[in-house]
PDB file of C-alpha atoms in Angstrom:
ATOM      1  CA  UNK A   1      95.032  94.628  96.018  1.00  0.00           C
ATOM      2  CA  UNK A   2      92.230  95.598  98.359  1.00  0.00           C
ATOM      3  CA  UNK A   3      92.722  98.607 100.607  1.00  0.00           C
ATOM      4  CA  UNK A   4      90.454  98.897 103.639  1.00  0.00           C
ATOM      5  CA  UNK A   5      90.568 101.951 105.898  1.00  0.00           C
ATOM      6  CA  UNK A   6      89.170 101.643 109.427  1.00  0.00           C
ATOM      7  CA  UNK A   7      88.013 104.651 111.475  1.00  0.00           C
ATOM      8  CA  UNK A   8      86.265 104.724 114.872  1.00  0.00           C
ATOM      9  CA  UNK A   9      82.693 105.825 115.513  1.00  0.00           C
ATOM     10  CA  UNK A  10      84.195 108.525 117.786  1.00  0.00           C
ATOM     11  CA  UNK A  11      85.902 110.122 114.792  1.00  0.00           C
ATOM     12  CA  UNK A  12      84.208 113.525 115.219  1.00  0.00           C
ATOM     13  CA  UNK A  13      84.208 113.574 119.016  1.00  0.00           C
ATOM     14  CA  UNK A  14      85.991 116.931 119.246  1.00  0.00           C
ATOM     15  CA  UNK A  15      83.802 118.797 116.725  1.00  0.00           C
ATOM     16  CA  UNK A  16      82.138 121.890 118.183  1.00  0.00           C
ATOM     17  CA  UNK A  17      79.064 121.664 115.966  1.00  0.00           C
ATOM     18  CA  UNK A  18      77.536 119.536 113.248  1.00  0.00           C
ATOM     19  CA  UNK A  19      78.923 121.689 110.449  1.00  0.00           C
ATOM     20  CA  UNK A  20      82.463 121.126 111.676  1.00  0.00           C
ATOM     21  CA  UNK A  21      81.790 117.405 112.150  1.00  0.00           C
ATOM     22  CA  UNK A  22      80.503 117.149 108.570  1.00  0.00           C
ATOM     23  CA  UNK A  23      83.468 119.053 107.178  1.00  0.00           C
ATOM     24  CA  UNK A  24      85.878 116.726 109.001  1.00  0.00           C
ATOM     25  CA  UNK A  25      84.182 113.682 107.513  1.00  0.00           C
ATOM     26  CA  UNK A  26      84.518 115.293 104.099  1.00  0.00           C
ATOM     27  CA  UNK A  27      88.302 115.282 104.469  1.00  0.00           C
ATOM     28  CA  UNK A  28      88.190 111.635 105.576  1.00  0.00           C
ATOM     29  CA  UNK A  29      86.179 110.833 102.442  1.00  0.00           C
ATOM     30  CA  UNK A  30      88.685 112.781 100.345  1.00  0.00           C
ATOM     31  CA  UNK A  31      91.612 110.793 101.772  1.00  0.00           C
ATOM     32  CA  UNK A  32      89.839 107.500 101.086  1.00  0.00           C
ATOM     33  CA  UNK A  33      89.152 108.636  97.519  1.00  0.00           C
ATOM     34  CA  UNK A  34      92.581 110.104  96.758  1.00  0.00           C
ATOM     35  CA  UNK A  35      94.353 106.906  97.795  1.00  0.00           C
ATOM     36  CA  UNK A  36      91.829 104.592  96.146  1.00  0.00           C
ATOM     37  CA  UNK A  37      90.520 102.876  99.251  1.00  0.00           C
ATOM     38  CA  UNK A  38      88.082 100.107  98.387  1.00  0.00           C
ATOM     39  CA  UNK A  39      86.356 100.021 101.753  1.00  0.00           C
ATOM     40  CA  UNK A  40      85.851 102.545 104.559  1.00  0.00           C
ATOM     41  CA  UNK A  41      84.863 100.759 107.761  1.00  0.00           C
ATOM     42  CA  UNK A  42      83.402 102.490 110.827  1.00  0.00           C
ATOM     43  CA  UNK A  43      84.151 100.395 113.911  1.00  0.00           C
ATOM     44  CA  UNK A  44      82.504 101.022 117.316  1.00  0.00           C
ATOM     45  CA  UNK A  45      84.103 103.155 120.023  1.00  0.00           C
ATOM     46  CA  UNK A  46      81.031 104.005 122.034  1.00  0.00           C
ATOM     47  CA  UNK A  47      82.998 105.110 125.098  1.00  0.00           C
ATOM     48  CA  UNK A  48      84.653 107.796 123.012  1.00  0.00           C
ATOM     49  CA  UNK A  49      81.555 109.053 121.232  1.00  0.00           C
ATOM     50  CA  UNK A  50      80.070 112.402 122.106  1.00  0.00           C
ATOM     51  CA  UNK A  51      77.098 113.981 120.363  1.00  0.00           C
ATOM     52  CA  UNK A  52      77.687 112.421 116.941  1.00  0.00           C
ATOM     53  CA  UNK A  53      78.349 108.697 116.883  1.00  0.00           C
ATOM     54  CA  UNK A  54      78.648 105.871 114.420  1.00  0.00           C
ATOM     55  CA  UNK A  55      75.269 106.362 112.769  1.00  0.00           C
ATOM     56  CA  UNK A  56      76.089 109.967 111.907  1.00  0.00           C
ATOM     57  CA  UNK A  57      79.609 109.085 110.714  1.00  0.00           C
ATOM     58  CA  UNK A  58      78.363 106.242 108.514  1.00  0.00           C
ATOM     59  CA  UNK A  59      75.520 108.279 106.997  1.00  0.00           C
ATOM     60  CA  UNK A  60      77.689 111.242 106.019  1.00  0.00           C
ATOM     61  CA  UNK A  61      80.423 109.007 104.569  1.00  0.00           C
ATOM     62  CA  UNK A  62      77.839 107.053 102.577  1.00  0.00           C
ATOM     63  CA  UNK A  63      76.341 110.288 101.279  1.00  0.00           C
ATOM     64  CA  UNK A  64      79.771 111.560 100.249  1.00  0.00           C
ATOM     65  CA  UNK A  65      80.425 108.315  98.340  1.00  0.00           C
ATOM     66  CA  UNK A  66      77.092 108.513  96.492  1.00  0.00           C
ATOM     67  CA  UNK A  67      77.511 109.836  92.939  1.00  0.00           C
ATOM     68  CA  UNK A  68      76.117 113.380  92.739  1.00  0.00           C
ATOM     69  CA  UNK A  69      73.549 112.397  90.093  1.00  0.00           C
ATOM     70  CA  UNK A  70      71.997 109.917  92.540  1.00  0.00           C
ATOM     71  CA  UNK A  71      72.011 111.866  95.803  1.00  0.00           C
ATOM     72  CA  UNK A  72      68.692 113.648  95.410  1.00  0.00           C
ATOM     73  CA  UNK A  73      66.857 110.450  94.528  1.00  0.00           C
ATOM     74  CA  UNK A  74      68.565 108.166  97.045  1.00  0.00           C
ATOM     75  CA  UNK A  75      68.746 110.343 100.148  1.00  0.00           C
ATOM     76  CA  UNK A  76      65.716 111.741 101.906  1.00  0.00           C
ATOM     77  CA  UNK A  77      65.980 114.775 104.139  1.00  0.00           C
ATOM     78  CA  UNK A  78      67.801 113.694 107.283  1.00  0.00           C
ATOM     79  CA  UNK A  79      69.077 115.605 110.265  1.00  0.00           C
ATOM     80  CA  UNK A  80      72.527 114.043 109.756  1.00  0.00           C
ATOM     81  CA  UNK A  81      72.747 115.603 106.297  1.00  0.00           C
ATOM     82  CA  UNK A  82      71.871 119.166 107.278  1.00  0.00           C
ATOM     83  CA  UNK A  83      75.338 120.501 106.404  1.00  0.00           C
ATOM     84  CA  UNK A  84      76.463 118.278 103.527  1.00  0.00           C
ATOM     85  CA  UNK A  85      76.907 121.423 101.462  1.00  0.00           C
ATOM     86  CA  UNK A  86      80.307 121.874 103.139  1.00  0.00           C
ATOM     87  CA  UNK A  87      81.568 118.495 101.897  1.00  0.00           C
ATOM     88  CA  UNK A  88      84.412 118.877  99.395  1.00  0.00           C
ATOM     89  CA  UNK A  89      83.710 117.259  96.017  1.00  0.00           C
ATOM     90  CA  UNK A  90      85.282 113.817  95.634  1.00  0.00           C
ATOM     91  CA  UNK A  91      85.191 113.871  91.832  1.00  0.00           C
ATOM     92  CA  UNK A  92      84.973 110.087  91.621  1.00  0.00           C
ATOM     93  CA  UNK A  93      84.633 108.905  88.023  1.00  0.00           C
ATOM     94  CA  UNK A  94      81.172 107.350  88.128  1.00  0.00           C
ATOM     95  CA  UNK A  95      80.595 106.763  84.427  1.00  0.00           C
ATOM     96  CA  UNK A  96      82.836 105.243  81.766  1.00  0.00           C
ATOM     97  CA  UNK A  97      82.421 105.009  78.032  1.00  0.00           C
ATOM     98  CA  UNK A  98      81.823 101.922  75.943  1.00  0.00           C
ATOM     99  CA  UNK A  99      84.488  99.263  75.579  1.00  0.00           C
ATOM    100  CA  UNK A 100      85.545  97.078  72.682  1.00  0.00           C
ATOM    101  CA  UNK A 101      83.623  93.990  73.805  1.00  0.00           C
ATOM    102  CA  UNK A 102      80.108  95.233  74.436  1.00  0.00           C
ATOM    103  CA  UNK A 103      78.135  98.280  73.400  1.00  0.00           C
ATOM    104  CA  UNK A 104      76.790 100.663  75.979  1.00  0.00           C
ATOM    105  CA  UNK A 105      78.129 102.742  78.806  1.00  0.00           C
ATOM    106  CA  UNK A 106      78.714 101.982  82.472  1.00  0.00           C
ATOM    107  CA  UNK A 107      77.155 104.005  85.242  1.00  0.00           C
ATOM    108  CA  UNK A 108      76.504 103.542  88.933  1.00  0.00           C
ATOM    109  CA  UNK A 109      73.167 102.717  90.484  1.00  0.00           C
ATOM    110  CA  UNK A 110      71.809 102.247  93.983  1.00  0.00           C
ATOM    111  CA  UNK A 111      69.655  99.245  94.899  1.00  0.00           C
ATOM    112  CA  UNK A 112      66.494 100.680  96.453  1.00  0.00           C
ATOM    113  CA  UNK A 113      64.487  97.467  96.776  1.00  0.00           C
ATOM    114  CA  UNK A 114      65.269  93.746  96.699  1.00  0.00           C
ATOM    115  CA  UNK A 115      62.399  91.807  95.171  1.00  0.00           C
ATOM    116  CA  UNK A 116      61.581  88.174  94.437  1.00  0.00           C
ATOM    117  CA  UNK A 117      63.004  85.943  91.707  1.00  0.00           C
ATOM    118  CA  UNK A 118      66.393  87.635  91.694  1.00  0.00           C
ATOM    119  CA  UNK A 119      65.127  91.067  90.682  1.00  0.00           C
ATOM    120  CA  UNK A 120      65.965  94.419  92.261  1.00  0.00           C
ATOM    121  CA  UNK A 121      64.862  97.998  91.715  1.00  0.00           C
ATOM    122  CA  UNK A 122      67.748 100.313  90.939  1.00  0.00           C
ATOM    123  CA  UNK A 123      68.026 104.090  90.778  1.00  0.00           C
ATOM    124  CA  UNK A 124      70.712 105.020  88.255  1.00  0.00           C
ATOM    125  CA  UNK A 125      69.995 108.522  86.995  1.00  0.00           C
ATOM    126  CA  UNK A 126      67.262 107.594  84.526  1.00  0.00           C
ATOM    127  CA  UNK A 127      63.833 109.199  84.748  1.00  0.00           C
ATOM    128  CA  UNK A 128      62.500 106.362  86.936  1.00  0.00           C
ATOM    129  CA  UNK A 129      63.973 103.486  88.957  1.00  0.00           C
ATOM    130  CA  UNK A 130      64.269 100.335  86.856  1.00  0.00           C
ATOM    131  CA  UNK A 131      63.770  96.661  87.663  1.00  0.00           C
ATOM    132  CA  UNK A 132      66.756  94.469  86.788  1.00  0.00           C
ATOM    133  CA  UNK A 133      67.852  90.878  87.192  1.00  0.00           C
ATOM    134  CA  UNK A 134      70.819  90.233  89.449  1.00  0.00           C
ATOM    135  CA  UNK A 135      73.497  88.069  87.803  1.00  0.00           C
ATOM    136  CA  UNK A 136      73.571  84.575  89.359  1.00  0.00           C
ATOM    137  CA  UNK A 137      77.116  85.031  90.656  1.00  0.00           C
ATOM    138  CA  UNK A 138      76.251  88.237  92.520  1.00  0.00           C
ATOM    139  CA  UNK A 139      74.445  88.937  95.797  1.00  0.00           C
ATOM    140  CA  UNK A 140      73.241  92.482  96.441  1.00  0.00           C
ATOM    141  CA  UNK A 141      71.495  94.191  99.327  1.00  0.00           C
ATOM    142  CA  UNK A 142      69.298  97.260  99.627  1.00  0.00           C
ATOM    143  CA  UNK A 143      71.402 100.425  99.615  1.00  0.00           C
ATOM    144  CA  UNK A 144      74.303  98.768  97.801  1.00  0.00           C
ATOM    145  CA  UNK A 145      75.952 100.386  94.803  1.00  0.00           C
ATOM    146  CA  UNK A 146      75.986  98.377  91.581  1.00  0.00           C
ATOM    147  CA  UNK A 147      77.387  98.886  88.106  1.00  0.00           C
ATOM    148  CA  UNK A 148      74.834  99.224  85.321  1.00  0.00           C
ATOM    149  CA  UNK A 149      75.511  98.829  81.613  1.00  0.00           C
ATOM    150  CA  UNK A 150      72.998 100.925  79.673  1.00  0.00           C
ATOM    151  CA  UNK A 151      72.749  99.928  76.029  1.00  0.00           C
ATOM    152  CA  UNK A 152      69.651 102.022  75.254  1.00  0.00           C
ATOM    153  CA  UNK A 153      67.750 104.812  76.968  1.00  0.00           C
ATOM    154  CA  UNK A 154      64.725 104.939  74.603  1.00  0.00           C
ATOM    155  CA  UNK A 155      63.491 102.300  75.254  1.00  0.00           C
ATOM    156  CA  UNK A 156      65.472 101.514  78.361  1.00  0.00           C
ATOM    157  CA  UNK A 157      67.732  98.495  78.016  1.00  0.00           C
ATOM    158  CA  UNK A 158      70.123  97.925  80.891  1.00  0.00           C
ATOM    159  CA  UNK A 159      71.589  95.210  83.039  1.00  0.00           C
ATOM    160  CA  UNK A 160      73.676  94.801  86.165  1.00  0.00           C
ATOM    161  CA  UNK A 161      77.263  93.763  85.476  1.00  0.00           C
ATOM    162  CA  UNK A 162      79.938  92.424  87.809  1.00  0.00           C
ATOM    163  CA  UNK A 163      82.401  95.279  87.363  1.00  0.00           C
ATOM    164  CA  UNK A 164      84.603  97.131  89.881  1.00  0.00           C
ATOM    165  CA  UNK A 165      82.999 100.113  91.573  1.00  0.00           C
ATOM    166  CA  UNK A 166      84.842 103.428  91.479  1.00  0.00           C
ATOM    167  CA  UNK A 167      85.309 104.997  94.888  1.00  0.00           C
ATOM    168  CA  UNK A 168      84.882 103.353  98.259  1.00  0.00           C
ATOM    169  CA  UNK A 169      82.179 101.318  99.971  1.00  0.00           C
ATOM    170  CA  UNK A 170      81.124 102.080 103.557  1.00  0.00           C
ATOM    171  CA  UNK A 171      80.509  99.427 106.191  1.00  0.00           C
ATOM    172  CA  UNK A 172      80.045  99.221 109.956  1.00  0.00           C
ATOM    173  CA  UNK A 173      81.583  96.260 111.724  1.00  0.00           C
ATOM    174  CA  UNK A 174      83.648  95.333 114.757  1.00  0.00           C
ATOM    175  CA  UNK A 175      87.374  95.845 114.503  1.00  0.00           C
ATOM    176  CA  UNK A 176      88.150  92.134 114.930  1.00  0.00           C
ATOM    177  CA  UNK A 177      85.664  91.255 112.180  1.00  0.00           C
ATOM    178  CA  UNK A 178      87.254  93.727 109.761  1.00  0.00           C
ATOM    179  CA  UNK A 179      90.739  92.405 110.498  1.00  0.00           C
ATOM    180  CA  UNK A 180      89.608  88.803 109.960  1.00  0.00           C
ATOM    181  CA  UNK A 181      88.315  89.376 106.423  1.00  0.00           C
ATOM    182  CA  UNK A 182      89.972  87.094 103.847  1.00  0.00           C
ATOM    183  CA  UNK A 183      91.031  90.137 101.797  1.00  0.00           C
ATOM    184  CA  UNK A 184      92.453  92.040 104.796  1.00  0.00           C
ATOM    185  CA  UNK A 185      96.062  91.734 103.626  1.00  0.00           C
ATOM    186  CA  UNK A 186      98.648  93.181 105.996  1.00  0.00           C
ATOM    187  CA  UNK A 187      96.864  94.679 109.001  1.00  0.00           C
ATOM    188  CA  UNK A 188      98.349  97.966 110.171  1.00  0.00           C
ATOM    189  CA  UNK A 189      97.474  99.921 113.315  1.00  0.00           C
ATOM    190  CA  UNK A 190      98.616 103.544 113.212  1.00  0.00           C
ATOM    191  CA  UNK A 191      99.837 105.003 116.497  1.00  0.00           C
ATOM    192  CA  UNK A 192     102.481 107.462 117.660  1.00  0.00           C
ATOM    193  CA  UNK A 193     103.663 104.675 119.964  1.00  0.00           C
ATOM    194  CA  UNK A 194     104.249 102.217 117.119  1.00  0.00           C
ATOM    195  CA  UNK A 195     107.424 101.498 115.201  1.00  0.00           C
ATOM    196  CA  UNK A 196     108.626 104.689 113.480  1.00  0.00           C
ATOM    197  CA  UNK A 197     108.338 104.521 109.714  1.00  0.00           C
ATOM    198  CA  UNK A 198     111.642 105.299 108.006  1.00  0.00           C
ATOM    199  CA  UNK A 199     112.661 105.940 104.415  1.00  0.00           C
ATOM    200  CA  UNK A 200     114.493 102.617 104.386  1.00  0.00           C
ATOM    201  CA  UNK A 201     111.402 100.792 105.609  1.00  0.00           C
ATOM    202  CA  UNK A 202     108.973 102.261 103.071  1.00  0.00           C
ATOM    203  CA  UNK A 203     110.173 100.050 100.204  1.00  0.00           C
ATOM    204  CA  UNK A 204     109.716  96.819 102.161  1.00  0.00           C
ATOM    205  CA  UNK A 205     106.346  97.944 103.508  1.00  0.00           C
ATOM    206  CA  UNK A 206     105.059  98.950 100.070  1.00  0.00           C
ATOM    207  CA  UNK A 207     105.796  95.442  98.783  1.00  0.00           C
ATOM    208  CA  UNK A 208     103.717  93.975 101.613  1.00  0.00           C
ATOM    209  CA  UNK A 209     100.874  96.441 101.033  1.00  0.00           C
ATOM    210  CA  UNK A 210     100.827  95.564  97.328  1.00  0.00           C
ATOM    211  CA  UNK A 211      99.112  92.320  98.286  1.00  0.00           C
ATOM    212  CA  UNK A 212      96.338  94.168 100.130  1.00  0.00           C
ATOM    213  CA  UNK A 213      96.151  96.125 103.360  1.00  0.00           C
ATOM    214  CA  UNK A 214      93.839  97.086 106.193  1.00  0.00           C
ATOM    215  CA  UNK A 215      94.860 100.324 107.924  1.00  0.00           C
ATOM    216  CA  UNK A 216      93.216 101.458 111.169  1.00  0.00           C
ATOM    217  CA  UNK A 217      93.178 104.935 112.704  1.00  0.00           C
ATOM    218  CA  UNK A 218      92.213 106.315 116.089  1.00  0.00           C
ATOM    219  CA  UNK A 219      90.141 109.331 117.107  1.00  0.00           C
ATOM    220  CA  UNK A 220      91.147 112.805 118.326  1.00  0.00           C
ATOM    221  CA  UNK A 221      92.548 112.525 121.837  1.00  0.00           C
ATOM    222  CA  UNK A 222      91.780 108.823 121.798  1.00  0.00           C
ATOM    223  CA  UNK A 223      94.224 106.699 119.834  1.00  0.00           C
ATOM    224  CA  UNK A 224      93.945 103.020 119.065  1.00  0.00           C
ATOM    225  CA  UNK A 225      95.706 101.934 122.312  1.00  0.00           C
ATOM    226  CA  UNK A 226      93.111 103.885 124.332  1.00  0.00           C
ATOM    227  CA  UNK A 227      90.225 102.513 122.288  1.00  0.00           C
ATOM    228  CA  UNK A 228      91.449  98.939 122.683  1.00  0.00           C
ATOM    229  CA  UNK A 229      92.534  99.277 126.294  1.00  0.00           C
ATOM    230  CA  UNK A 230      96.179  98.508 125.465  1.00  0.00           C
ATOM    231  CA  UNK A 231      99.021 100.074 127.425  1.00  0.00           C
ATOM    232  CA  UNK A 232     101.153 102.348 125.256  1.00  0.00           C
ATOM    233  CA  UNK A 233     104.266 100.800 126.803  1.00  0.00           C
ATOM    234  CA  UNK A 234     103.170  97.419 125.414  1.00  0.00           C
ATOM    235  CA  UNK A 235     102.807  98.890 121.933  1.00  0.00           C
ATOM    236  CA  UNK A 236     106.274 100.443 122.073  1.00  0.00           C
ATOM    237  CA  UNK A 237     107.838  97.256 123.471  1.00  0.00           C
ATOM    238  CA  UNK A 238     106.361  95.138 120.700  1.00  0.00           C
ATOM    239  CA  UNK A 239     108.642  96.845 118.136  1.00  0.00           C
ATOM    240  CA  UNK A 240     105.763  97.140 115.722  1.00  0.00           C
ATOM    241  CA  UNK A 241     104.473  93.568 115.954  1.00  0.00           C
ATOM    242  CA  UNK A 242     101.378  92.090 117.548  1.00  0.00           C
ATOM    243  CA  UNK A 243     100.566  93.225 121.077  1.00  0.00           C
ATOM    244  CA  UNK A 244      99.291  90.442 123.308  1.00  0.00           C
ATOM    245  CA  UNK A 245      96.824  89.633 124.766  1.00  0.00           C
ATOM    246  CA  UNK A 246      94.482  92.503 123.802  1.00  0.00           C
ATOM    247  CA  UNK A 247      95.539  93.023 120.197  1.00  0.00           C
ATOM    248  CA  UNK A 248      92.542  92.175 117.951  1.00  0.00           C
ATOM    249  CA  UNK A 249      94.772  90.901 115.161  1.00  0.00           C
ATOM    250  CA  UNK A 250      97.131  93.591 113.832  1.00  0.00           C
ATOM    251  CA  UNK A 251     100.345  92.541 112.107  1.00  0.00           C
ATOM    252  CA  UNK A 252     102.047  95.866 112.666  1.00  0.00           C
ATOM    253  CA  UNK A 253     101.799  98.935 114.893  1.00  0.00           C
ATOM    254  CA  UNK A 254     103.265 101.804 112.907  1.00  0.00           C
ATOM    255  CA  UNK A 255     104.075 105.445 113.594  1.00  0.00           C
ATOM    256  CA  UNK A 256     103.755 106.999 110.152  1.00  0.00           C
ATOM    257  CA  UNK A 257     104.575 110.541 111.343  1.00  0.00           C
ATOM    258  CA  UNK A 258     107.612 109.959 113.585  1.00  0.00           C
ATOM    259  CA  UNK A 259     108.707 113.611 113.614  1.00  0.00           C
ATOM    260  CA  UNK A 260     105.351 115.282 114.121  1.00  0.00           C
ATOM    261  CA  UNK A 261     105.639 118.936 115.039  1.00  0.00           C
ATOM    262  CA  UNK A 262     102.208 119.198 116.615  1.00  0.00           C
ATOM    263  CA  UNK A 263     101.153 117.568 119.855  1.00  0.00           C
ATOM    264  CA  UNK A 264      98.045 116.234 118.135  1.00  0.00           C
ATOM    265  CA  UNK A 265      97.685 114.938 114.589  1.00  0.00           C
ATOM    266  CA  UNK A 266      94.054 114.895 113.471  1.00  0.00           C
ATOM    267  CA  UNK A 267      92.662 111.675 112.079  1.00  0.00           C
ATOM    268  CA  UNK A 268      92.172 113.079 108.591  1.00  0.00           C
ATOM    269  CA  UNK A 269      95.747 114.419 108.631  1.00  0.00           C
ATOM    270  CA  UNK A 270      97.044 111.037 109.759  1.00  0.00           C
ATOM    271  CA  UNK A 271      95.112 109.395 106.926  1.00  0.00           C
ATOM    272  CA  UNK A 272      96.741 111.552 104.258  1.00  0.00           C
ATOM    273  CA  UNK A 273     100.226 111.122 105.749  1.00  0.00           C
ATOM    274  CA  UNK A 274      99.890 107.385 106.338  1.00  0.00           C
ATOM    275  CA  UNK A 275      98.190 106.364 103.099  1.00  0.00           C
ATOM    276  CA  UNK A 276     100.624 108.448 101.039  1.00  0.00           C
ATOM    277  CA  UNK A 277     103.500 106.372 102.411  1.00  0.00           C
ATOM    278  CA  UNK A 278     101.762 103.019 102.450  1.00  0.00           C
ATOM    279  CA  UNK A 279     100.423 103.160  98.881  1.00  0.00           C
ATOM    280  CA  UNK A 280     103.674 104.100  97.153  1.00  0.00           C
ATOM    281  CA  UNK A 281     104.306 101.626  94.319  1.00  0.00           C
ATOM    282  CA  UNK A 282     107.276  99.348  94.774  1.00  0.00           C
ATOM    283  CA  UNK A 283     110.178  99.555  92.341  1.00  0.00           C
ATOM    284  CA  UNK A 284     109.259  96.182  90.901  1.00  0.00           C
ATOM    285  CA  UNK A 285     105.806  97.362  89.735  1.00  0.00           C
TER     286      UNK A 285
END
């Protein structure tokens, strides 16, 4: 399955300062990591943005996803990263040992330059960036993470392999575009006005999510209905299904915290609560 998590560019709109905004994004990154999200998408909500918008949110989330051994080499000094010291460690396994088929170990690298003839320069924790051929079946862009198999360090012998990346990727795209991806799976909008999630409904939902899921969250004081310009009454009346005509393509509007004891549930709190329920394995697995 592929799990995509969608958050708005207004995610840190209530933060009092940049340190607090960075810390909040650290918890979002933790939630995406804990529940094995494959993709963390930042979609635009420019009307809800305050001082720190989508560029800041994307940069900090990308930094958090970068393996610690690559951060110094990949990231220059940027104003957005002034307080990344408050980010909680993700502890994503970035290196694995050798397997039974091929010698060498796997590690992560970052593409720093795309060159001609299918070659790219990659920073992967060695003394210098290395030039590698991209496998014919792969297409990579500058800034993208890739998996490197290192068979020798002296002299350096390495190659890019088409292997799953640990942790999440970060992307910025419109909400409708993210929902239309072929690997979107069941598309869930989280909202306190959606259908309340019950214990009886978790089993059926987990079976649907097992085939892939895209889960979207709102911002503090600005939920998905506000962002999309949808009346909350329309969401409630839809009994969890698609809301016409303004719904960008959700299959389900879901209230994952039906008995919340606080007037406001923060986005990072909603992520932990929602993804914990949605990613439970079904009894048939």
